[in-house]
Amino acid sequence: MALSDLLRPALLAAARSPRMERTVTKIPVTRNLVDRFVAGETEDQAVAATTSILDSGRYISIDHLGEDTTDLAQANNTVSHYTTLLSSLAQHAPATDNSGRPRSIEVSLKLSALGQFLPRDGHKVALENAHKICTAAEEAGVWVTVDAEDHTTTDSTLSIVGGLRQDFPSLGTVLQAYLKRTETDCKDLSGPGSRIRLCKGAYKEPASVAHQEKTAVDGAYLRCLRILMNGQGYPMVASHDPAMVGAALAQAKATGRTTDEFEIQMLHGIRDTEQLRLVEQQQHVRVYLPYGEQWYGYFMRRLAERPANLAFFLRSLTSKR
């Protein structure tokens, strides 16, 4: 049995354990590690981190942590967090114009945090809540992208995105290259005005719906990337893999895209040196910045999705890269 197969159940169990949370959150190295990858727990901390990232020449996408809620009050509370955040971000967002340039500030939404899993009318509630956030974001001059979650949510998520784009045509969404359906989704969603964030995917998915081997996932990513670069939308290349980033830059050049017609995205705290190097080369780089009180569950689930990240994150503590 592979080491990842042994680690995954333990990490998922730890994510659900209040006792383990109390223990882990008291360990100084854990707090230091989390502080590197999560902006903090409050909107003020997220805005402060946003200012620093924007000052470095990078763009930003902010995610209020929380997902899988089955409580209506909690879903509504998530909406309130986003509207408060957007009110603060409006002071930092540059005035919008018709130049077609990318917006420097974006928020990312998980529909499961907005009520998608509610036992009654979850799809409708998530759509209405997302609409409220999109309205506030439009007023603030901020982009919105809807995150991808596990494959069971994909149809509902893309349906909600389609409905929202009728009122908010700049709305973006995420596609996960390891899902076998994604090449078709890329073809369907790469039309004029679309914004697609392409990531490899990190959830534990069955072989019936997702590629399992790294070489197969890499191949799928490159095929999807080629479709998006040859499309009419705005590809957002979410990867820390140097091979994927290099392929994106090469395909953008081959298809005649300017730097305003695509971007690279990386997580906050990962490969900062490379992010800044790309900015120096006049590439648009967007940092994905999570914040919120639910950082513990988020952090442990990220490790559980790909336990190999555990070693990578720990190495990052002593690496400026």
Short mmCIF file of C-alpha atoms in Angstrom, two decimals:
data_model
loop_
_atom_site.label_atom_id
_atom_site.label_comp_id
_atom_site.label_asym_id
_atom_site.label_seq_id
_atom_site.Cartn_x
_atom_site.Cartn_y
_atom_site.Cartn_z
CA MET A 1 0.00 0.00 0.00
CA ALA A 2 1.32 3.44 -0.93
CA LEU A 3 2.20 5.91 1.80
CA SER A 4 -0.47 8.31 0.50
CA ASP A 5 -3.11 5.61 1.01
CA LEU A 6 -2.08 5.35 4.65
CA LEU A 7 -1.89 9.09 5.28
CA ARG A 8 -5.13 10.16 3.63
CA PRO A 9 -7.59 8.54 6.11
CA ALA A 10 -5.57 9.82 9.06
CA LEU A 11 -5.52 13.38 7.74
CA LEU A 12 -9.24 13.35 6.98
CA ALA A 13 -9.98 12.00 10.45
CA ALA A 14 -7.83 14.75 11.95
CA ALA A 15 -9.76 17.36 9.97
CA ARG A 16 -12.98 16.26 11.72
CA SER A 17 -11.54 15.93 15.21
CA PRO A 18 -12.08 18.85 17.63
CA ARG A 19 -9.55 17.29 19.98
CA MET A 20 -6.93 17.10 17.24
CA GLU A 21 -7.73 20.67 16.22
CA ARG A 22 -7.08 21.90 19.77
CA THR A 23 -3.78 20.02 19.81
CA VAL A 24 -2.54 20.98 16.36
CA THR A 25 -3.46 24.65 16.60
CA LYS A 26 -1.39 25.03 19.78
CA ILE A 27 1.81 23.82 18.15
CA PRO A 28 3.90 26.91 17.22
CA VAL A 29 5.26 25.40 14.00
CA THR A 30 1.70 24.68 12.82
CA ARG A 31 0.64 28.27 13.41
CA ASN A 32 3.75 29.53 11.62
CA LEU A 33 3.04 27.23 8.70
CA VAL A 34 -0.60 28.25 8.45
CA ASP A 35 0.32 31.94 8.67
CA ARG A 36 2.45 31.50 5.59
CA PHE A 37 -0.36 30.05 3.48
CA VAL A 38 -3.48 31.69 5.01
CA ALA A 39 -3.91 35.46 5.28
CA GLY A 40 -5.54 35.35 8.72
CA GLU A 41 -9.01 35.00 10.15
CA THR A 42 -10.56 38.44 9.54
CA GLU A 43 -11.46 40.68 6.62
CA ASP A 44 -8.99 43.29 7.89
CA GLN A 45 -6.16 40.76 7.72
CA ALA A 46 -7.20 39.71 4.22
CA VAL A 47 -7.26 43.33 3.06
CA ALA A 48 -3.83 43.98 4.57
CA ALA A 49 -2.41 40.96 2.72
CA THR A 50 -4.15 42.13 -0.44
CA THR A 51 -2.45 45.53 -0.25
CA SER A 52 0.97 43.92 0.10
CA ILE A 53 0.41 41.58 -2.86
CA LEU A 54 -0.93 44.35 -5.11
CA ASP A 55 2.04 46.53 -4.21
CA SER A 56 4.33 43.77 -5.50
CA GLY A 57 2.72 43.99 -8.94
CA ARG A 58 0.70 40.79 -8.59
CA TYR A 59 -3.05 40.33 -8.82
CA ILE A 60 -5.12 38.56 -6.18
CA SER A 61 -8.05 36.18 -5.72
CA ILE A 62 -9.43 36.03 -2.17
CA ASP A 63 -11.29 33.03 -0.78
CA HIS A 64 -13.26 33.17 2.47
CA LEU A 65 -12.68 29.73 3.94
CA GLY A 66 -15.67 27.49 4.45
CA GLU A 67 -17.45 24.79 2.47
CA ASP A 68 -19.91 21.90 2.67
CA THR A 69 -22.40 23.78 4.83
CA THR A 70 -25.84 22.28 5.35
CA ASP A 71 -27.00 25.18 7.54
CA LEU A 72 -28.86 28.11 5.96
CA ALA A 73 -27.72 30.59 8.61
CA GLN A 74 -24.10 29.64 7.97
CA ALA A 75 -24.57 30.07 4.22
CA ASN A 76 -26.08 33.52 4.77
CA ASN A 77 -23.21 34.38 7.11
CA THR A 78 -20.76 33.56 4.32
CA VAL A 79 -22.57 36.03 2.07
CA SER A 80 -22.22 38.68 4.78
CA HIS A 81 -18.48 38.02 5.04
CA TYR A 82 -18.06 38.51 1.30
CA THR A 83 -20.13 41.70 1.15
CA THR A 84 -18.13 43.17 4.04
CA LEU A 85 -14.88 42.16 2.35
CA LEU A 86 -15.97 43.63 -0.98
CA SER A 87 -16.90 46.91 0.66
CA SER A 88 -13.32 47.18 1.92
CA LEU A 89 -11.79 46.01 -1.35
CA ALA A 90 -13.67 48.69 -3.29
CA GLN A 91 -11.20 51.21 -1.89
CA HIS A 92 -8.30 49.29 -3.46
CA ALA A 93 -9.83 48.30 -6.79
CA PRO A 94 -8.79 50.53 -9.69
CA ALA A 95 -11.54 52.24 -11.63
CA THR A 96 -12.88 49.95 -14.33
CA ASP A 97 -12.79 50.95 -17.98
CA ASN A 98 -13.44 49.43 -21.37
CA SER A 99 -9.80 48.70 -22.17
CA GLY A 100 -10.25 44.96 -21.67
CA ARG A 101 -7.42 44.78 -19.14
CA PRO A 102 -7.78 42.19 -16.37
CA ARG A 103 -9.10 43.31 -12.99
CA SER A 104 -6.40 43.14 -10.35
CA ILE A 105 -8.74 42.01 -7.55
CA GLU A 106 -10.99 38.96 -7.59
CA VAL A 107 -12.89 36.92 -5.03
CA SER A 108 -13.33 33.15 -5.28
CA LEU A 109 -16.54 31.43 -4.18
CA LYS A 110 -17.30 27.87 -3.18
CA LEU A 111 -20.97 27.21 -3.89
CA SER A 112 -21.11 24.56 -1.18
CA ALA A 113 -20.39 27.35 1.31
CA LEU A 114 -23.35 29.30 -0.11
CA GLY A 115 -25.93 26.56 0.46
CA GLN A 116 -25.49 24.21 -2.52
CA PHE A 117 -25.76 21.17 -0.21
CA LEU A 118 -28.84 22.31 1.69
CA PRO A 119 -31.37 19.45 1.74
CA ARG A 120 -34.10 21.69 0.31
CA ASP A 121 -33.58 24.10 -2.59
CA GLY A 122 -29.79 24.01 -2.21
CA HIS A 123 -29.15 24.77 -5.88
CA LYS A 124 -31.57 27.72 -5.79
CA VAL A 125 -30.17 29.09 -2.53
CA ALA A 126 -26.58 28.90 -3.79
CA LEU A 127 -27.55 30.66 -7.02
CA GLU A 128 -29.32 33.47 -5.14
CA ASN A 129 -26.46 33.91 -2.68
CA ALA A 130 -23.85 33.92 -5.43
CA HIS A 131 -25.92 36.52 -7.29
CA LYS A 132 -25.81 38.79 -4.23
CA ILE A 133 -22.04 38.50 -4.04
CA CYS A 134 -21.60 39.06 -7.77
CA THR A 135 -23.74 42.20 -7.53
CA ALA A 136 -21.60 43.56 -4.68
CA ALA A 137 -18.42 42.63 -6.57
CA GLU A 138 -19.56 44.42 -9.71
CA GLU A 139 -20.24 47.57 -7.69
CA ALA A 140 -16.76 47.28 -6.14
CA GLY A 141 -14.98 46.74 -9.47
CA VAL A 142 -13.92 43.22 -8.48
CA TRP A 143 -14.00 40.01 -10.50
CA VAL A 144 -15.62 36.79 -9.23
CA THR A 145 -14.61 33.20 -9.98
CA VAL A 146 -16.57 30.15 -8.85
CA ASP A 147 -14.34 27.40 -7.48
CA ALA A 148 -14.58 23.73 -8.43
CA GLU A 149 -15.19 21.10 -5.76
CA ASP A 150 -15.59 17.32 -6.04
CA HIS A 151 -17.03 15.84 -9.22
CA THR A 152 -20.52 15.33 -7.75
CA THR A 153 -21.01 19.12 -7.75
CA THR A 154 -19.77 19.82 -11.28
CA ASP A 155 -23.10 19.75 -13.13
CA SER A 156 -24.83 21.91 -10.52
CA THR A 157 -21.90 24.33 -10.38
CA LEU A 158 -21.66 24.82 -14.14
CA SER A 159 -25.43 25.26 -14.33
CA ILE A 160 -25.29 28.00 -11.68
CA VAL A 161 -22.35 29.65 -13.45
CA GLY A 162 -24.31 29.63 -16.71
CA GLY A 163 -27.24 31.33 -15.03
CA LEU A 164 -25.06 33.94 -13.35
CA ARG A 165 -23.18 34.80 -16.54
CA GLN A 166 -26.39 36.10 -18.07
CA ASP A 167 -26.15 39.01 -15.62
CA PHE A 168 -22.40 38.93 -14.98
CA PRO A 169 -20.63 37.96 -18.23
CA SER A 170 -17.17 38.39 -16.68
CA LEU A 171 -17.83 35.62 -14.13
CA GLY A 172 -15.10 32.98 -14.13
CA THR A 173 -15.14 29.34 -13.14
CA VAL A 174 -12.68 26.56 -12.43
CA LEU A 175 -12.18 23.36 -14.40
CA GLN A 176 -10.11 20.46 -13.09
CA ALA A 177 -7.97 18.79 -15.74
CA TYR A 178 -7.88 15.39 -14.09
CA LEU A 179 -11.63 14.90 -14.61
CA LYS A 180 -12.20 12.98 -17.82
CA ARG A 181 -15.06 15.28 -18.80
CA THR A 182 -12.97 18.45 -18.64
CA GLU A 183 -11.70 18.52 -22.23
CA THR A 184 -15.31 18.67 -23.40
CA ASP A 185 -16.11 21.33 -20.78
CA CYS A 186 -13.15 23.39 -21.99
CA LYS A 187 -14.46 23.27 -25.56
CA ASP A 188 -17.95 24.26 -24.40
CA LEU A 189 -16.77 27.09 -22.14
CA SER A 190 -13.93 28.70 -24.13
CA GLY A 191 -16.14 31.11 -26.05
CA PRO A 192 -16.00 34.93 -26.11
CA GLY A 193 -15.82 36.55 -22.69
CA SER A 194 -15.26 33.33 -20.76
CA ARG A 195 -12.74 33.15 -17.94
CA ILE A 196 -11.57 29.65 -17.07
CA ARG A 197 -9.14 28.82 -14.27
CA LEU A 198 -7.52 25.51 -15.20
CA CYS A 199 -6.06 23.48 -12.35
CA LYS A 200 -4.97 19.87 -12.18
CA GLY A 201 -7.43 18.95 -9.39
CA ALA A 202 -6.77 17.82 -5.83
CA TYR A 203 -9.83 15.89 -4.63
CA LYS A 204 -9.76 12.12 -4.23
CA GLU A 205 -11.85 10.99 -7.20
CA PRO A 206 -12.63 7.49 -8.51
CA ALA A 207 -10.90 6.17 -11.61
CA SER A 208 -14.25 6.08 -13.38
CA VAL A 209 -14.33 9.89 -13.56
CA ALA A 210 -10.73 11.04 -13.10
CA HIS A 211 -7.25 10.26 -14.36
CA GLN A 212 -5.19 8.74 -11.56
CA GLU A 213 -1.56 8.73 -12.71
CA LYS A 214 0.52 11.90 -12.78
CA THR A 215 1.51 11.41 -16.41
CA ALA A 216 -2.15 11.07 -17.43
CA VAL A 217 -3.12 14.17 -15.43
CA ASP A 218 -0.26 16.17 -16.95
CA GLY A 219 -1.29 15.08 -20.44
CA ALA A 220 -4.91 16.06 -19.78
CA TYR A 221 -3.80 19.43 -18.43
CA LEU A 222 -1.79 20.17 -21.56
CA ARG A 223 -4.66 19.17 -23.84
CA CYS A 224 -7.10 21.36 -21.91
CA LEU A 225 -4.61 24.23 -21.89
CA ARG A 226 -4.28 24.01 -25.67
CA ILE A 227 -8.07 24.17 -26.08
CA LEU A 228 -8.32 27.27 -23.87
CA MET A 229 -5.38 29.05 -25.48
CA ASN A 230 -6.93 28.44 -28.90
CA GLY A 231 -10.34 29.59 -27.65
CA GLN A 232 -11.83 33.06 -27.38
CA GLY A 233 -11.82 33.44 -23.62
CA TYR A 234 -9.33 34.39 -20.93
CA PRO A 235 -7.34 31.36 -19.68
CA MET A 236 -6.17 31.41 -16.07
CA VAL A 237 -3.35 28.91 -15.68
CA ALA A 238 -3.38 27.68 -12.09
CA SER A 239 -0.25 25.60 -11.54
CA HIS A 240 3.03 25.58 -9.63
CA ASP A 241 4.44 23.00 -12.03
CA PRO A 242 7.26 24.65 -14.04
CA ALA A 243 6.45 22.40 -17.01
CA MET A 244 2.83 23.55 -17.11
CA VAL A 245 3.73 27.22 -16.66
CA GLY A 246 6.34 26.93 -19.40
CA ALA A 247 3.82 25.27 -21.70
CA ALA A 248 1.29 28.02 -21.01
CA LEU A 249 3.77 30.76 -21.93
CA ALA A 250 4.78 28.90 -25.09
CA GLN A 251 1.18 28.31 -26.18
CA ALA A 252 0.22 31.91 -25.46
CA LYS A 253 3.05 33.04 -27.73
CA ALA A 254 2.13 30.51 -30.42
CA THR A 255 -1.52 31.62 -30.44
CA GLY A 256 -0.62 35.31 -30.50
CA ARG A 257 -2.01 36.17 -27.08
CA THR A 258 -0.86 39.36 -25.41
CA THR A 259 -0.09 39.40 -21.68
CA ASP A 260 -3.52 40.96 -21.10
CA GLU A 261 -5.21 37.88 -22.58
CA PHE A 262 -4.21 35.24 -20.02
CA GLU A 263 -2.66 34.94 -16.57
CA ILE A 264 -0.72 32.58 -14.31
CA GLN A 265 -2.14 31.74 -10.86
CA MET A 266 -0.38 30.34 -7.80
CA LEU A 267 -1.23 29.87 -4.14
CA HIS A 268 -0.20 32.40 -1.51
CA GLY A 269 3.10 31.35 0.05
CA ILE A 270 4.16 28.93 -2.67
CA ARG A 271 6.96 29.77 -5.13
CA ASP A 272 6.94 33.46 -4.24
CA THR A 273 10.29 33.97 -5.91
CA GLU A 274 8.97 32.51 -9.16
CA GLN A 275 5.82 34.62 -8.94
CA LEU A 276 7.88 37.78 -8.71
CA ARG A 277 10.20 36.66 -11.50
CA LEU A 278 7.22 36.23 -13.81
CA VAL A 279 5.96 39.69 -12.85
CA GLU A 280 9.35 41.12 -13.77
CA GLN A 281 8.86 39.51 -17.18
CA GLN A 282 5.60 41.47 -17.53
CA GLN A 283 3.38 38.42 -16.98
CA HIS A 284 0.15 38.72 -15.05
CA VAL A 285 0.35 36.59 -11.90
CA ARG A 286 -2.62 36.18 -9.58
CA VAL A 287 -2.18 34.95 -6.00
CA TYR A 288 -4.91 32.74 -4.51
CA LEU A 289 -5.29 33.98 -0.92
CA PRO A 290 -7.52 32.11 1.58
CA TYR A 291 -8.57 33.58 4.91
CA GLY A 292 -11.09 32.87 7.66
CA GLU A 293 -11.62 31.12 10.96
CA GLN A 294 -12.09 27.72 9.32
CA TRP A 295 -8.43 27.48 8.33
CA TYR A 296 -7.80 24.25 10.27
CA GLY A 297 -10.25 22.12 8.33
CA TYR A 298 -9.16 23.73 5.06
CA PHE A 299 -5.50 23.10 5.80
CA MET A 300 -5.95 19.46 6.79
CA ARG A 301 -8.20 18.73 3.81
CA ARG A 302 -5.63 20.18 1.44
CA LEU A 303 -3.06 17.79 2.91
CA ALA A 304 -5.50 14.90 2.72
CA GLU A 305 -6.26 15.57 -0.95
CA ARG A 306 -2.59 15.10 -1.78
CA PRO A 307 -0.60 13.85 1.21
CA ALA A 308 2.64 14.41 -0.71
CA ASN A 309 1.94 18.11 -0.08
CA LEU A 310 2.76 17.51 3.58
CA ALA A 311 6.47 17.22 2.84
CA PHE A 312 6.26 20.07 0.32
CA PHE A 313 4.66 22.44 2.84
CA LEU A 314 7.14 21.52 5.55
CA ARG A 315 10.04 22.12 3.17
CA SER A 316 8.51 25.50 2.37
CA LEU A 317 9.08 26.61 5.97
CA THR A 318 12.81 26.82 5.35
CA SER A 319 12.69 27.78 1.68
CA LYS A 320 12.18 31.24 0.22
CA ARG A 321 10.90 29.50 -2.91
#
